[in-house]
PDB file of C-alpha atoms in Angstrom:
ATOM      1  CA  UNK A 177      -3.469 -19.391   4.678  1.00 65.00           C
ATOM      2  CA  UNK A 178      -2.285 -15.500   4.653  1.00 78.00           C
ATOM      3  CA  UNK A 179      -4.103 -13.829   7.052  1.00 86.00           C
ATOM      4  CA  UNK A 180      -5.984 -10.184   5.701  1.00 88.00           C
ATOM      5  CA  UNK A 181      -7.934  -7.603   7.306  1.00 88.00           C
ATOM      6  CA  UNK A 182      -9.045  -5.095   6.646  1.00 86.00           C
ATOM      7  CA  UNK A 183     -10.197  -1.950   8.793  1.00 85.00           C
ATOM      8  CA  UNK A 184     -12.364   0.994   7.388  1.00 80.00           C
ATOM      9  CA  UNK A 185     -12.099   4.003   9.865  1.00 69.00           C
ATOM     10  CA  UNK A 186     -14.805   5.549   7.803  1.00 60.00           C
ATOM     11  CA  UNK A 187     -16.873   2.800   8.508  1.00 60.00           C
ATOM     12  CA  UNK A 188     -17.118   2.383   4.526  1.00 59.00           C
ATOM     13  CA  UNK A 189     -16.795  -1.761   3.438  1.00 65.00           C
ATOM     14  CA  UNK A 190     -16.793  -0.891  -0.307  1.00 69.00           C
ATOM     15  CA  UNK A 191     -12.962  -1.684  -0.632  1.00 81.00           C
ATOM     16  CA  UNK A 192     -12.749  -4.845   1.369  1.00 86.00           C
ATOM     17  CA  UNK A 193     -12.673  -7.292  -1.026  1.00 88.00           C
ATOM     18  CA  UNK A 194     -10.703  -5.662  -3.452  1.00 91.00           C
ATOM     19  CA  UNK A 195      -7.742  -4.837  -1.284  1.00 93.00           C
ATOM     20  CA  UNK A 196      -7.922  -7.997  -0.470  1.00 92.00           C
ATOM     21  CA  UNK A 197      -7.353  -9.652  -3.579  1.00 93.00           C
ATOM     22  CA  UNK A 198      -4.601  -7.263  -4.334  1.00 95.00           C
ATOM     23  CA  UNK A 199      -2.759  -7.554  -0.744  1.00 95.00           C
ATOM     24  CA  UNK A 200      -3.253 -11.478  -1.627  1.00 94.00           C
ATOM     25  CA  UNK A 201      -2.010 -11.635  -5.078  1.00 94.00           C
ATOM     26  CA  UNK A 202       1.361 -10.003  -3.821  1.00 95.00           C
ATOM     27  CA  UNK A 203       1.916 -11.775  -0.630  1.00 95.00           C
ATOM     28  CA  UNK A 204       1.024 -14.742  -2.275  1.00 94.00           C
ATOM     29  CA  UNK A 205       3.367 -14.504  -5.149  1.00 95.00           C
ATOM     30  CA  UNK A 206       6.267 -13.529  -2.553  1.00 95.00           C
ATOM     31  CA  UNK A 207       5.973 -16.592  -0.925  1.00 94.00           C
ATOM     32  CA  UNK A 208       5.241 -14.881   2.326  1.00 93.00           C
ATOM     33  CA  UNK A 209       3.392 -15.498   5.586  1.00 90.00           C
ATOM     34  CA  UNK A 210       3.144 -12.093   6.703  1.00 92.00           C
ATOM     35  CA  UNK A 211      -0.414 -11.383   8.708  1.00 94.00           C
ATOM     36  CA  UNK A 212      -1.539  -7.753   6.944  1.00 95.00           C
ATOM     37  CA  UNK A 213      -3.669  -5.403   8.514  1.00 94.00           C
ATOM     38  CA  UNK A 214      -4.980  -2.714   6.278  1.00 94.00           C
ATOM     39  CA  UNK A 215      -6.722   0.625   7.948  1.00 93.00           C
ATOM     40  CA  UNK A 216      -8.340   3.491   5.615  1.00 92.00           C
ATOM     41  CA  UNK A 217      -7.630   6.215   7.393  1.00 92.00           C
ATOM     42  CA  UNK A 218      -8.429  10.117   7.698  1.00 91.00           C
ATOM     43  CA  UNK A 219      -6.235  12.867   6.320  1.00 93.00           C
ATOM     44  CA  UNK A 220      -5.388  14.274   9.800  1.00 94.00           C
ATOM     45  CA  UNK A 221      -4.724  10.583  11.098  1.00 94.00           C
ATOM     46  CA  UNK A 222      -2.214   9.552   7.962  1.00 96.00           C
ATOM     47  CA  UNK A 223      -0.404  13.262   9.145  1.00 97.00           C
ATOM     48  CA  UNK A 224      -0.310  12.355  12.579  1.00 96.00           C
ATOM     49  CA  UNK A 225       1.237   9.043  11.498  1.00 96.00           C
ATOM     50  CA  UNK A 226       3.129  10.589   9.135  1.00 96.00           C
ATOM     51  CA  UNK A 227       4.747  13.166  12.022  1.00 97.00           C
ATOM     52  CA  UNK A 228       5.193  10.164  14.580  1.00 96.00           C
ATOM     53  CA  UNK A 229       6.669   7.789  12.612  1.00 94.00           C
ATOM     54  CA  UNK A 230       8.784   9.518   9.913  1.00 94.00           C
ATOM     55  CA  UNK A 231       9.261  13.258  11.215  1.00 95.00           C
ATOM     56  CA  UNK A 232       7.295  14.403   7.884  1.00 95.00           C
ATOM     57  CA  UNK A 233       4.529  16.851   8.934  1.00 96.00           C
ATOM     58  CA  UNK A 234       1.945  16.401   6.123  1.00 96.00           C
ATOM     59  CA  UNK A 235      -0.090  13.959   4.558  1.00 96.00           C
ATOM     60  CA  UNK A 236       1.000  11.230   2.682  1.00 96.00           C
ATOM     61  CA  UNK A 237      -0.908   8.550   0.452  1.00 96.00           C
ATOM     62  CA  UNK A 238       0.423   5.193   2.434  1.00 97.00           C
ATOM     63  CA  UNK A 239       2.474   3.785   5.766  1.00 97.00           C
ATOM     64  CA  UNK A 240       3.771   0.461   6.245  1.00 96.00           C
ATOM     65  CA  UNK A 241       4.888  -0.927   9.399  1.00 96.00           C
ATOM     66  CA  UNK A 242       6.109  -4.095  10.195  1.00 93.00           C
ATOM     67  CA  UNK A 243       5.946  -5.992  13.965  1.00 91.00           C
ATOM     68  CA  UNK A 244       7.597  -9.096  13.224  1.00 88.00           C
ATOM     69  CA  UNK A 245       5.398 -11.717  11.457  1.00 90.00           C
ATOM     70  CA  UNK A 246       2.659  -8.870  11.035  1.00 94.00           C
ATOM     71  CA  UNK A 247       2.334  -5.950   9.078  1.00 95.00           C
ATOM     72  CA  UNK A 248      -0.120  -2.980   9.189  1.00 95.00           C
ATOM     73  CA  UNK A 249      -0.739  -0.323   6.008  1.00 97.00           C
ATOM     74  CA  UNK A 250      -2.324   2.923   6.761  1.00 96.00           C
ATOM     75  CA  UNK A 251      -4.044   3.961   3.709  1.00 95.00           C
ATOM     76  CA  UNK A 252      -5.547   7.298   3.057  1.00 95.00           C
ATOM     77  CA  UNK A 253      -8.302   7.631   0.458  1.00 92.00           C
ATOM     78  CA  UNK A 254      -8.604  11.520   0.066  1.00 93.00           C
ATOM     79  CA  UNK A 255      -4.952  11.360  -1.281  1.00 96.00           C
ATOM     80  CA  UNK A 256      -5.329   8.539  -3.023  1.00 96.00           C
ATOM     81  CA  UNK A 257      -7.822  10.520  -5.019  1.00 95.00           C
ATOM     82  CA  UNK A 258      -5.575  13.468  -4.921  1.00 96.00           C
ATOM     83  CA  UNK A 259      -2.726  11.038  -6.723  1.00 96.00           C
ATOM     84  CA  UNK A 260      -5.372   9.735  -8.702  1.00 97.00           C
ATOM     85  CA  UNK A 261      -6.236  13.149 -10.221  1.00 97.00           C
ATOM     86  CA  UNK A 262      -2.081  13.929 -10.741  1.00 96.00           C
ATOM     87  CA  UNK A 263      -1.136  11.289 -12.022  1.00 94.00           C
ATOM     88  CA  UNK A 264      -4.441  10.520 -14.690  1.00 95.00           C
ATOM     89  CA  UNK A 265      -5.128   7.354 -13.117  1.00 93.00           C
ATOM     90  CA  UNK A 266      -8.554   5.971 -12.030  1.00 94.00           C
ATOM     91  CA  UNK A 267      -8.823   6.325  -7.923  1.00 94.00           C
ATOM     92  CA  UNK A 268      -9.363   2.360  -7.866  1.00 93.00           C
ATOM     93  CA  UNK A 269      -6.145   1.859 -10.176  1.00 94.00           C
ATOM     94  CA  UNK A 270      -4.285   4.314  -7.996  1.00 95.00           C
ATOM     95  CA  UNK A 271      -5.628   2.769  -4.721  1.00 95.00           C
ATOM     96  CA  UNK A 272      -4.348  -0.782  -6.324  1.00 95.00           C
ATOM     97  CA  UNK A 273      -0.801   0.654  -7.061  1.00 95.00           C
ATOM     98  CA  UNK A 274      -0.229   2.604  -3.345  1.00 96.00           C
ATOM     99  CA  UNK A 275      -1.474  -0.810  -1.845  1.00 97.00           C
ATOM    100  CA  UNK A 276       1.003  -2.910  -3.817  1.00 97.00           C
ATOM    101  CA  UNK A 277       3.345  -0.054  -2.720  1.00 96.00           C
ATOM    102  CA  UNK A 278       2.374  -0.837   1.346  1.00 97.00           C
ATOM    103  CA  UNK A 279       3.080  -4.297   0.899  1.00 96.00           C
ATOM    104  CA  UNK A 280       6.262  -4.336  -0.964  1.00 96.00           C
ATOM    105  CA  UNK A 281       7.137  -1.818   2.025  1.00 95.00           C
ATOM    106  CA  UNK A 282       6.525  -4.759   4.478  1.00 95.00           C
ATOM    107  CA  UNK A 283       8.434  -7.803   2.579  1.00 95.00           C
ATOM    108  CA  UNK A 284      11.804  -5.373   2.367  1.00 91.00           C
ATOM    109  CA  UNK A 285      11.739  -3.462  -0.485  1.00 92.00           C
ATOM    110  CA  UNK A 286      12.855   0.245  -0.340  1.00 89.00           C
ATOM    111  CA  UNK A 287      13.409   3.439  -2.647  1.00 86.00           C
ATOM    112  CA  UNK A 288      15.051   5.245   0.026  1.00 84.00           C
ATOM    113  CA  UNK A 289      18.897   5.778  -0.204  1.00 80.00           C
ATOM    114  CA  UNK A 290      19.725   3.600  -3.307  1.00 88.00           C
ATOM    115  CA  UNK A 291      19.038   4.289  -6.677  1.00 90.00           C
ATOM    116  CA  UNK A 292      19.363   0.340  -7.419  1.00 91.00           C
ATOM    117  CA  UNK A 293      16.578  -0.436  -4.300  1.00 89.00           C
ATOM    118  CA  UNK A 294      14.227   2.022  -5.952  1.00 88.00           C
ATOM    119  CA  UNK A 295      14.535   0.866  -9.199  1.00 93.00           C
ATOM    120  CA  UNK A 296      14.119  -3.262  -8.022  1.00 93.00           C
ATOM    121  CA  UNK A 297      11.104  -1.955  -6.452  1.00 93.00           C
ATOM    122  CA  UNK A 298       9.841   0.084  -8.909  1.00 94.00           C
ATOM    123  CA  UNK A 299       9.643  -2.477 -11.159  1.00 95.00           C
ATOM    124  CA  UNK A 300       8.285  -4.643  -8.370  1.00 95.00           C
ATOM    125  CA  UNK A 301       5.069  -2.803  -8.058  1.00 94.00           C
ATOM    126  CA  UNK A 302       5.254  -2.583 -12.047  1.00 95.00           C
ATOM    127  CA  UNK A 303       5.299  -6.155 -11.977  1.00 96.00           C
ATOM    128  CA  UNK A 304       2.039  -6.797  -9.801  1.00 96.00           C
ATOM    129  CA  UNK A 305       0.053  -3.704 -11.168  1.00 94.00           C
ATOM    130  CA  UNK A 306       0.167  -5.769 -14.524  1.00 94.00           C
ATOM    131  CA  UNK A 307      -0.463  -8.851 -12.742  1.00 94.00           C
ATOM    132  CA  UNK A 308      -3.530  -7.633 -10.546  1.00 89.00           C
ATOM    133  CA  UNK A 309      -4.957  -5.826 -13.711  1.00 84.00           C
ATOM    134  CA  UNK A 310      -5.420  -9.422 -14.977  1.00 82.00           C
ATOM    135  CA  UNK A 311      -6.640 -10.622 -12.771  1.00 79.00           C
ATOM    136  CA  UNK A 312      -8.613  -8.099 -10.801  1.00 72.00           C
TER     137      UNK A 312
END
């Protein structure tokens, strides 16, 4: 049984079920065991994050981090919509595809420093964005 949570910092539950699904689908597929913890957070807190973590000091869309058999996602909705808008996706498609994103993040995958490594998981997240559309 793969473990999910999910944590709304807005105190909005509307997503729950659906990141759910999605953060399922993957893990599932991966064959992994990996307890997920998934917070929607603020703008300021994803920067703060962002800052801490990765020495970037602005806003991003999605951080994963990984504590040995657990992994927590910081998503943040208001750029989500912003990526949304720029890229002429629906925010629920986009929020599907930065998820997928996350949780790729936690099982290994990379687009950092190899061309190769971003491609496999480019076509990764392709991959389960067409699987998740069917099924979601």
């Amino acid at each position: 049984m793969i473990m999910i949570e999910i944590n709304s910092l807005s105190g909005s539950t509307v997503w729950d079920k659906f990141l759910k699904k999605i953060a399922r689908v993957v893990l599932t597929r991966e064959r992994s065991k990996l307890a997920l913890s998934v917070a929607l957070v603020s703008s300021r807190r994803i920067k703060e994050l962002n800052r801490r973590y990765r020495g970037k000091n602005r806003p991003t869309d999605v951080l994963s981090f990984q504590y040995g058999k657990e992994g927590e996602i910081a998503i943040c909705l208001s750029e989500v919509r912003k990526n949304a808008k720029r890229f002429g996706l629906t925010f629920k498609k986009e929020l599907e595809r930065v998820l997928i994103h996350g949780v790729l993040h936690l099982l290994g995958y990379d687009h950092e420093g190899s061309r190769m490594r971003a491609e496999k998981m480019r076509e990764k997240e392709n991959y389960y964005f067409k699987i998740c559309q069917k099924i979601i």
